[in-house]
Coordinates of C-alpha atoms and ligand atoms in Angstrom, one line a residue:
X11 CA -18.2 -14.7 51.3
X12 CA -19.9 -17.5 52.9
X13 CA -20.6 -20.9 51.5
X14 CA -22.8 -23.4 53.0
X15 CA -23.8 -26.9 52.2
X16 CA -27.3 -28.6 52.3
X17 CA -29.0 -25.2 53.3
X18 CA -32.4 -24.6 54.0
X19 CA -34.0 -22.0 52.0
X20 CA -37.2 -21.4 54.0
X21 CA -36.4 -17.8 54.8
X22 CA -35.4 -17.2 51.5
X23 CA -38.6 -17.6 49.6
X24 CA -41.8 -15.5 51.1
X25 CA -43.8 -18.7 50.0
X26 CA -42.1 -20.2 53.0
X27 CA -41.7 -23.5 51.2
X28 CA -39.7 -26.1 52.6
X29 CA -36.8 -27.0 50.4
X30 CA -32.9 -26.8 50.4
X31 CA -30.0 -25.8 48.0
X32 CA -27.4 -28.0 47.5
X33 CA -24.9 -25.3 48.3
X34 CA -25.7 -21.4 49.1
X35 CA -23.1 -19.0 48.7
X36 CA -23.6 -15.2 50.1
X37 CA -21.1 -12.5 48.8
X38 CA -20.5 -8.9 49.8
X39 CA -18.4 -7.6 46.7
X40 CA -18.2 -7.5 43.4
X41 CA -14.6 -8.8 43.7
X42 CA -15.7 -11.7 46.1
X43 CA -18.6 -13.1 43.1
X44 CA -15.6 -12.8 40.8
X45 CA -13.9 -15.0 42.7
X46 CA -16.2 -17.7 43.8
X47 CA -17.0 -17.5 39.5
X48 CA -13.5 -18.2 39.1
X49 CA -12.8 -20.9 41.4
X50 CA -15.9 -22.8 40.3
X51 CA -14.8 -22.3 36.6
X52 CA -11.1 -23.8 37.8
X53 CA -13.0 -26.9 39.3
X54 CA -14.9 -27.6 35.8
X55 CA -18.0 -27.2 38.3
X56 CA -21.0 -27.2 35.5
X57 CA -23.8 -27.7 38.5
X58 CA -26.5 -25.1 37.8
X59 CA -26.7 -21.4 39.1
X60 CA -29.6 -19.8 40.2
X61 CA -29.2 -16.2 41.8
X62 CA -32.2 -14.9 44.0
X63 CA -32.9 -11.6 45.6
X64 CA -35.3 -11.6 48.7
X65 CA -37.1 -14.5 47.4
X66 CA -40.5 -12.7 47.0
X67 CA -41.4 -14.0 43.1
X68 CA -39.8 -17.3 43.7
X69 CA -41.6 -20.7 43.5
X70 CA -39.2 -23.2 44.2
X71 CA -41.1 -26.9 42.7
X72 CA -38.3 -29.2 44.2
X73 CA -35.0 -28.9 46.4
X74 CA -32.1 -27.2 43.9
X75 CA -29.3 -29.2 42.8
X76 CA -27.0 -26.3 42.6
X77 CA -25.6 -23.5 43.7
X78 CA -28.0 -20.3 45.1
X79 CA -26.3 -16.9 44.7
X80 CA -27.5 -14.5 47.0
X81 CA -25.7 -10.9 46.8
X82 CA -25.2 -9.2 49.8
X83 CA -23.9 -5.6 48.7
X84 CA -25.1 -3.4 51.1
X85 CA -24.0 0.3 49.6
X86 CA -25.7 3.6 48.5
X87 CA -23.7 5.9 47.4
X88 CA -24.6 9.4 45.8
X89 CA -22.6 9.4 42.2
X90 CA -23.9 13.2 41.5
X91 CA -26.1 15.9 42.2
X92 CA -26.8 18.4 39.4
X93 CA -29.9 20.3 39.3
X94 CA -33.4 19.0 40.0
X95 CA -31.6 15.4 40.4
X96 CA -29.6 13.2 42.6
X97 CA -27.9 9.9 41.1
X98 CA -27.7 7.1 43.4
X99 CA -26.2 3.7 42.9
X100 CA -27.7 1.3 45.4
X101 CA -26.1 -2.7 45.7
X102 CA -28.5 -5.3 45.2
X103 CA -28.7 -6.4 48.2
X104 CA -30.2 -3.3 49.9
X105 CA -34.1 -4.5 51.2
X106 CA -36.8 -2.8 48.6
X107 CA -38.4 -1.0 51.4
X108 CA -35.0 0.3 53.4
X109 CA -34.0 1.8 50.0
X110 CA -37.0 3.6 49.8
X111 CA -37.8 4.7 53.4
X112 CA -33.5 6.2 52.8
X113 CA -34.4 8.1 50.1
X114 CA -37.7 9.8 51.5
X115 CA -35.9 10.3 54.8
X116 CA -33.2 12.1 52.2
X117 CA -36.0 13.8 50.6
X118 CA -35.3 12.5 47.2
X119 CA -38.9 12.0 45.7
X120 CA -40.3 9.4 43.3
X121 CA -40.1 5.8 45.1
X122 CA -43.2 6.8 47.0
X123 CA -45.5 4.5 45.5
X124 CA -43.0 1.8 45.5
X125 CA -42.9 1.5 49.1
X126 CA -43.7 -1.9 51.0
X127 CA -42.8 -3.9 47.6
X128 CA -41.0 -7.4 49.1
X129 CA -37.8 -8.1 47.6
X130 CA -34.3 -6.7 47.2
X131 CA -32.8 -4.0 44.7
X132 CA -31.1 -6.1 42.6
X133 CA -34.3 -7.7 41.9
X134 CA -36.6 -4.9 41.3
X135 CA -34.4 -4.2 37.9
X136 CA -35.1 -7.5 36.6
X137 CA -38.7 -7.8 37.6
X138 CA -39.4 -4.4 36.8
X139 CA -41.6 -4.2 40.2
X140 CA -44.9 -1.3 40.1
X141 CA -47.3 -0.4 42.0
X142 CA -50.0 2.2 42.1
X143 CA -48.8 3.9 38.7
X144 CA -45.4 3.9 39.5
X145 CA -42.8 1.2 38.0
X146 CA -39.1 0.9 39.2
X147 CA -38.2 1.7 35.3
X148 CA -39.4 4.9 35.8
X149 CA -36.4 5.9 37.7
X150 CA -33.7 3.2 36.4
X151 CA -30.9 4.9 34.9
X152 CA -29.0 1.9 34.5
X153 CA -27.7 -1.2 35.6
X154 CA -24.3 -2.9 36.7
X155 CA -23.9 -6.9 36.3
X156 CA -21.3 -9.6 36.4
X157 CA -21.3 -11.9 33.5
X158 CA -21.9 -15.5 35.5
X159 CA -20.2 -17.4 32.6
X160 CA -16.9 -14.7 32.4
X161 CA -17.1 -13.1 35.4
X162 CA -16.9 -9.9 33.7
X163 CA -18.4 -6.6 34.3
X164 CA -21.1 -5.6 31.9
X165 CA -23.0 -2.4 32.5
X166 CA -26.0 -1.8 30.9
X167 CA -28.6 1.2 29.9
X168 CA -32.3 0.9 31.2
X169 CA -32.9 0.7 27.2
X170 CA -31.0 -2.0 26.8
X171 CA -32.9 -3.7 30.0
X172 CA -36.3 -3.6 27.3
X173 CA -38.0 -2.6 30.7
X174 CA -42.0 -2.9 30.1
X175 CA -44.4 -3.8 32.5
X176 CA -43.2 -6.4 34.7
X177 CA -41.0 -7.3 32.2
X178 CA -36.8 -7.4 31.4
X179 CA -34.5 -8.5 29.0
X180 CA -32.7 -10.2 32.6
X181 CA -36.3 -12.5 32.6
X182 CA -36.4 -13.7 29.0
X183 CA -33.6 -13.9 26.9
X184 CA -30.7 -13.1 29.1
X185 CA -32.8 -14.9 31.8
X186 CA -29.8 -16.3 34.4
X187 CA -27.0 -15.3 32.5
X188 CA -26.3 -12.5 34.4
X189 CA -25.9 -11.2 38.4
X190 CA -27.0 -7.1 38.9
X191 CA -24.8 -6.1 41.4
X192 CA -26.2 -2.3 41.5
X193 CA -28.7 -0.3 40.4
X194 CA -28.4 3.4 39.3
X195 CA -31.5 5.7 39.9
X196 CA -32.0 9.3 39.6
X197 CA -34.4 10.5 41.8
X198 CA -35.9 14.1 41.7
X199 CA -35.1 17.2 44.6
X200 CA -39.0 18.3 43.8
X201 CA -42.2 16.5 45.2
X202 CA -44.3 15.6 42.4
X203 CA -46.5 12.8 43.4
X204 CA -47.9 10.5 41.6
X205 CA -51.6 10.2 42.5
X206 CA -53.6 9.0 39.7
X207 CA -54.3 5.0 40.5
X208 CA -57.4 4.6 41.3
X209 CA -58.5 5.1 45.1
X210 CA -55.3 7.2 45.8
X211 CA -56.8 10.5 46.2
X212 CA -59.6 8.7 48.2
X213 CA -57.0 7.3 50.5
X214 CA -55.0 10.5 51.3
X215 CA -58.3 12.3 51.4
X216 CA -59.6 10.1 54.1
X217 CA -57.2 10.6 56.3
X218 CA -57.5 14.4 56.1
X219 CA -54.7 14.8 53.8
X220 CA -55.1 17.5 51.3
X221 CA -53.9 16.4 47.5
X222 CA -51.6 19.6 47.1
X223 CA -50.4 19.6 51.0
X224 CA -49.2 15.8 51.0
X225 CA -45.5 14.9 51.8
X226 CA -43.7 12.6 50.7
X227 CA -43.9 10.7 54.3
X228 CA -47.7 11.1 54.3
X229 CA -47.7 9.3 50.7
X230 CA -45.5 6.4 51.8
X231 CA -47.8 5.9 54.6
X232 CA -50.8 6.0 52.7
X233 CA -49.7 3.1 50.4
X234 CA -48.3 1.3 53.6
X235 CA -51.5 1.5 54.5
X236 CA -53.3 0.1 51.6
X237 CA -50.9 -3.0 51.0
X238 CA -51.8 -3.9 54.4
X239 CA -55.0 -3.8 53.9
X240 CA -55.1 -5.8 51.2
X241 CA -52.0 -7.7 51.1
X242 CA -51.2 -10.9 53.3
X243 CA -47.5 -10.5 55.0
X244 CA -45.4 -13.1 54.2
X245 CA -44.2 -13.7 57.9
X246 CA -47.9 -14.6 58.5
X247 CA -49.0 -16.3 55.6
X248 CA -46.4 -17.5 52.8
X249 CA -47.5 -15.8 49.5
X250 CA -45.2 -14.3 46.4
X251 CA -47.9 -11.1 46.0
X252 CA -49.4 -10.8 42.5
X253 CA -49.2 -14.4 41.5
X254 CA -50.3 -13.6 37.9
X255 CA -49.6 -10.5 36.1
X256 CA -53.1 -8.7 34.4
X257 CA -53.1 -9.2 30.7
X258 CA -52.7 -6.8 28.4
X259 CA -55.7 -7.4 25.8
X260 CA -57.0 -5.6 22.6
X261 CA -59.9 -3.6 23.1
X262 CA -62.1 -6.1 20.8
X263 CA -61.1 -8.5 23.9
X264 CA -62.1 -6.1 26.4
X265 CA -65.2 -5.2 24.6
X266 CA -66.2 -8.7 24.2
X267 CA -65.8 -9.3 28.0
X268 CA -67.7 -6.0 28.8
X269 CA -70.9 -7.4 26.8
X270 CA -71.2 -9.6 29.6
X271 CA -69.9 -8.1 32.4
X272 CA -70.0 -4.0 32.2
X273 CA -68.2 -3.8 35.6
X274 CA -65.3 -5.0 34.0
X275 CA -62.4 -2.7 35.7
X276 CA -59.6 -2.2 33.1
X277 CA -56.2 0.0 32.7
X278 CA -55.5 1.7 29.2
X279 CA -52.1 1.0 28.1
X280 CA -52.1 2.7 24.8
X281 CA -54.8 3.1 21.7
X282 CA -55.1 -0.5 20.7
X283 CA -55.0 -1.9 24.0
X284 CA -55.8 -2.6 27.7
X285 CA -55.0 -4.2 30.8
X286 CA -57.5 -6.0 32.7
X287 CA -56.8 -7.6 36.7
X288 CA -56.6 -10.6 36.5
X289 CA -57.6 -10.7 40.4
X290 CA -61.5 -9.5 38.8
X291 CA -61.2 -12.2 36.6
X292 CA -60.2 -15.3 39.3
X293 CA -62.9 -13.5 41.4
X294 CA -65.8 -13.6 38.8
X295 CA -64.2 -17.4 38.7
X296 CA -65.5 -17.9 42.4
X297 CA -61.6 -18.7 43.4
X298 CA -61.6 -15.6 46.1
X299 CA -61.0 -17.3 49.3
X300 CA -61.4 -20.8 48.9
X301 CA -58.5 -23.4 48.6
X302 CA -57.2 -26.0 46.9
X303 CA -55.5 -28.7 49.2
X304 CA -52.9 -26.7 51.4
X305 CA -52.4 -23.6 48.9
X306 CA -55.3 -21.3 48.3
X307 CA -56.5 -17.5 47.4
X308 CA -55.7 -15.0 49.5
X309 CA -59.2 -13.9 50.8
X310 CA -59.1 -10.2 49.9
X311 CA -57.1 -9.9 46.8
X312 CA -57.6 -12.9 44.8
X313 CA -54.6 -12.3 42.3
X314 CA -52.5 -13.7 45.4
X315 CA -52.0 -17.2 46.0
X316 CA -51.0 -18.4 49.2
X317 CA -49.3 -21.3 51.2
X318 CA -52.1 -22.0 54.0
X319 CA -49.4 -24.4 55.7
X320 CA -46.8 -27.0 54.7
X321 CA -47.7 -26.4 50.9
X322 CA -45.2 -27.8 48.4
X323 CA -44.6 -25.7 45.3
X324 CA -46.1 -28.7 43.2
X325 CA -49.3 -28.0 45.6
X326 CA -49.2 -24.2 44.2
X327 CA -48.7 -24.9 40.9
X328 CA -51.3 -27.2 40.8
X329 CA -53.9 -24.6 41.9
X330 CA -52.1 -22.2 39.6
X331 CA -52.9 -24.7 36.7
X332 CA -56.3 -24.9 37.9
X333 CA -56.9 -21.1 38.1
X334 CA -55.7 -20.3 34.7
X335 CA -58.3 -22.9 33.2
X336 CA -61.2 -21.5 34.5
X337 CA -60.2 -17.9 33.6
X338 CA -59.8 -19.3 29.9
X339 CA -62.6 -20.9 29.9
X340 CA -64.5 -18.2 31.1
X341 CA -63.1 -15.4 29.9
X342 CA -60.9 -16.6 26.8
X343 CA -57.8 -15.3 28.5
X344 CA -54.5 -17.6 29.3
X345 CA -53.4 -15.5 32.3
X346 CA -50.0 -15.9 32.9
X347 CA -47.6 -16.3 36.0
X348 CA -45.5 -13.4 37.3
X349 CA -44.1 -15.8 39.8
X350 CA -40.4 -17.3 39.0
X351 CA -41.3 -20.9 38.6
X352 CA -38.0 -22.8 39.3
X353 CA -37.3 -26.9 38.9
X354 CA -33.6 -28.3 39.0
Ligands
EPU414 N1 -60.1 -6.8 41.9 C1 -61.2 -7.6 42.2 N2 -61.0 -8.7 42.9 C2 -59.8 -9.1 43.5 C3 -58.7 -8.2 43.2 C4 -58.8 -7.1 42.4 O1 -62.3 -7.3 41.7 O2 -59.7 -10.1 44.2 C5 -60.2 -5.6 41.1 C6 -60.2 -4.4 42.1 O3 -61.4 -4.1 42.6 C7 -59.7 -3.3 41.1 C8 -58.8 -4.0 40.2 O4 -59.2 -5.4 40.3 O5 -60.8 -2.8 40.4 C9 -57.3 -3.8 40.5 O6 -57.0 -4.3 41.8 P1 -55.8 -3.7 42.6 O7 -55.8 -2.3 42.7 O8 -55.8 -4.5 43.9 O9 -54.5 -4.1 41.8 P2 -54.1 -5.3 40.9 O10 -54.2 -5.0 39.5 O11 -54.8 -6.6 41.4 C10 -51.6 -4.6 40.6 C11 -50.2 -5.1 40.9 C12 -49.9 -5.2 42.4 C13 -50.0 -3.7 42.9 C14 -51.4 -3.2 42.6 C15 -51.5 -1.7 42.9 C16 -49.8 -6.7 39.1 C17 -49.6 -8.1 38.7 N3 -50.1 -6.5 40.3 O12 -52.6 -5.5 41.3 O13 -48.6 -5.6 42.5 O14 -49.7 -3.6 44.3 O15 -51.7 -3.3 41.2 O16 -50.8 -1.0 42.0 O17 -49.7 -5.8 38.2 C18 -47.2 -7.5 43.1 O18 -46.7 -7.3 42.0 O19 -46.8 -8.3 44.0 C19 -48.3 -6.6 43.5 C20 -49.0 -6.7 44.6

């Protein structure tokens, strides 16, 4: 374990905002988060907690007055293999994009879509992280945590995680109450790839991939490919990804907003209702590219906000608050962060 005092947490957000934790505390075990939970109950220490992953859905609005938990458990370990399925446990403080490159290098199939997604394991099961069709629920099985207020373990079923789209049970009402330490997946021995997003089959095709001869390496390339097309890297240019999630409307909604604007790109989610991008919507809002102070929109996907240099998380916020008025007043819609926002 390793404590330190007054620590910067610049590399530990992707916005790359300038702030620092009061004290930052790295473990490597289960047993060693037990531990430090013990010893800070034995001091009456009642300073807040906040545990991040990689940092990539944070948006810190001032230096924290507390203690960041930051898991280092670096394991994957095969629990079974029984059929068409492996089981895999994977600590939560495996990298997002190792874990997946492991398992197509293993040729255990599924993640493919997933690949290139910022952020640690531990913190895909609580944001519930998707891309092109694909969500990480798809393949949670379930989830191990440490109780931060008993230090006990409590394990729990991807039901009982209430996983919907970027959504958890760990973000709303058990919001910081517990740590995941691991994540259990099952993950398929067959190929079956997920192709359906839109421009997909385009992407593959383009590159002279045949839809029924692609591997599993040729599909984690082709979405490489695409997020860096279209995504900013954080090592360039500090951004958190999707800064809003798309709402989910009812099709009276959607219809109303298609009176006016038929190109209205939308996603069905089920009879009543659909999901619109919210990056059309701050578009149509004449937001793609321009700025706001030192934060701005990312200039080809403008559901990403960025830091354009030395931004402060109020200056994000700000344009944040900004955004999400015009969108309502234009379109009627409050669109909401996806982005942590955290104040101490
Ligand atoms: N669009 C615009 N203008 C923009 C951005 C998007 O018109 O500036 C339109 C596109 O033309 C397209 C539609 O909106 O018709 C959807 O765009 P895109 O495929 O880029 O996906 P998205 O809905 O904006 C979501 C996820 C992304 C994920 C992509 C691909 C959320 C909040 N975001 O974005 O996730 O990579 O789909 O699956 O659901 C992330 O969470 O950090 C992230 C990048």
């Amino acid at each position: 374990m390793t404590i330190q005092e007054n620590y910067s947490l610049r590399k530990h957000n992707t916005f790359g905002l300038d702030v620092t934790a009061r004290r930052f505390v790295e473990y490597h075990t289960v047993e060693e988060l037990q531990v430090f939970l013990q010893v800070r109950k034995s001091y009456g220490d009642a300073t807040p907690l906040l545990h991040i992953g990689g940092g990539s859905n944070l948006l810190f609005l001032n230096d924290y007055e507390g203690t960041v938990l930051h898991s280092n458990i670096q394991t994957i370990d095969v629990t079974a293999d029984e059929g068409d399925y492996v089981y895999v446990r994977v600590g939560a403080g495996v990298v997002w994009d190792d874990w997946v490159q492991y398992a197509v290098d293993s040729h255990w199939y599924g993640l493919e879509n997933l690949s290139l997604i910022p952020g640690e394991v531990g913190a895909s099961a609580v944001q519930n992280i998707g891309a092109y069709g694909t969500e990480a629920k798809d393949f949670i099985l379930f989830v191990d945590t440490i109780d931060l207020e008993t230090g006990k373990v409590r394990h729990f079923t991807a039901e009982e995680c209430q996983y919907a789209y970027r959504h958890s049970i760990f973000k709303t009402e058990l919001r910081g109450r517990y740590a995941v330490t691991h994540v259990h997946f099952r993950l398929s021995h067959s190929f079956r790839p997920n192709l359906d997003y839109g421009g997909l089959r385009q992407a593959l095709a383009k590159k002279g991939i045949e839809e029924y001869n692609a591997t599993s390496e040729q599909l984690r390339k082709t979405i490489i490919d695409i997020r860096r097309e279209k995504l900013p890297d954080p090592t360039e240019l500090g951004n958190a990804g999707s800064f809003f999630m798309n709402p989910i409307v009812s099709r009276e909604v959607y219809e109303r907003i298609a009176k006016d604007y038929p190109q209205v790109p939308f996603y069905e989610v089920d009879a009543d209702r659909v999901k619109i991008p919210a990056g059309w919507m701050i578009e149509q809002c004449g937001w793609k590219g321009k700025a706001k102070g030192k934060a701005g929109v990312y200039e080809k996907q403008a559901l990403v906000l960025v830091n354009l240099g030395h931004a402060t998380g109020e200056d994000i916020s700000d344009l944040c608050e900004t955004i999400q008025a015009d969108v309502e007043a234009k379109f009627g819609i409050k669109i909401l962060p996806e982005v942590n926002f955290i104040r101490s």
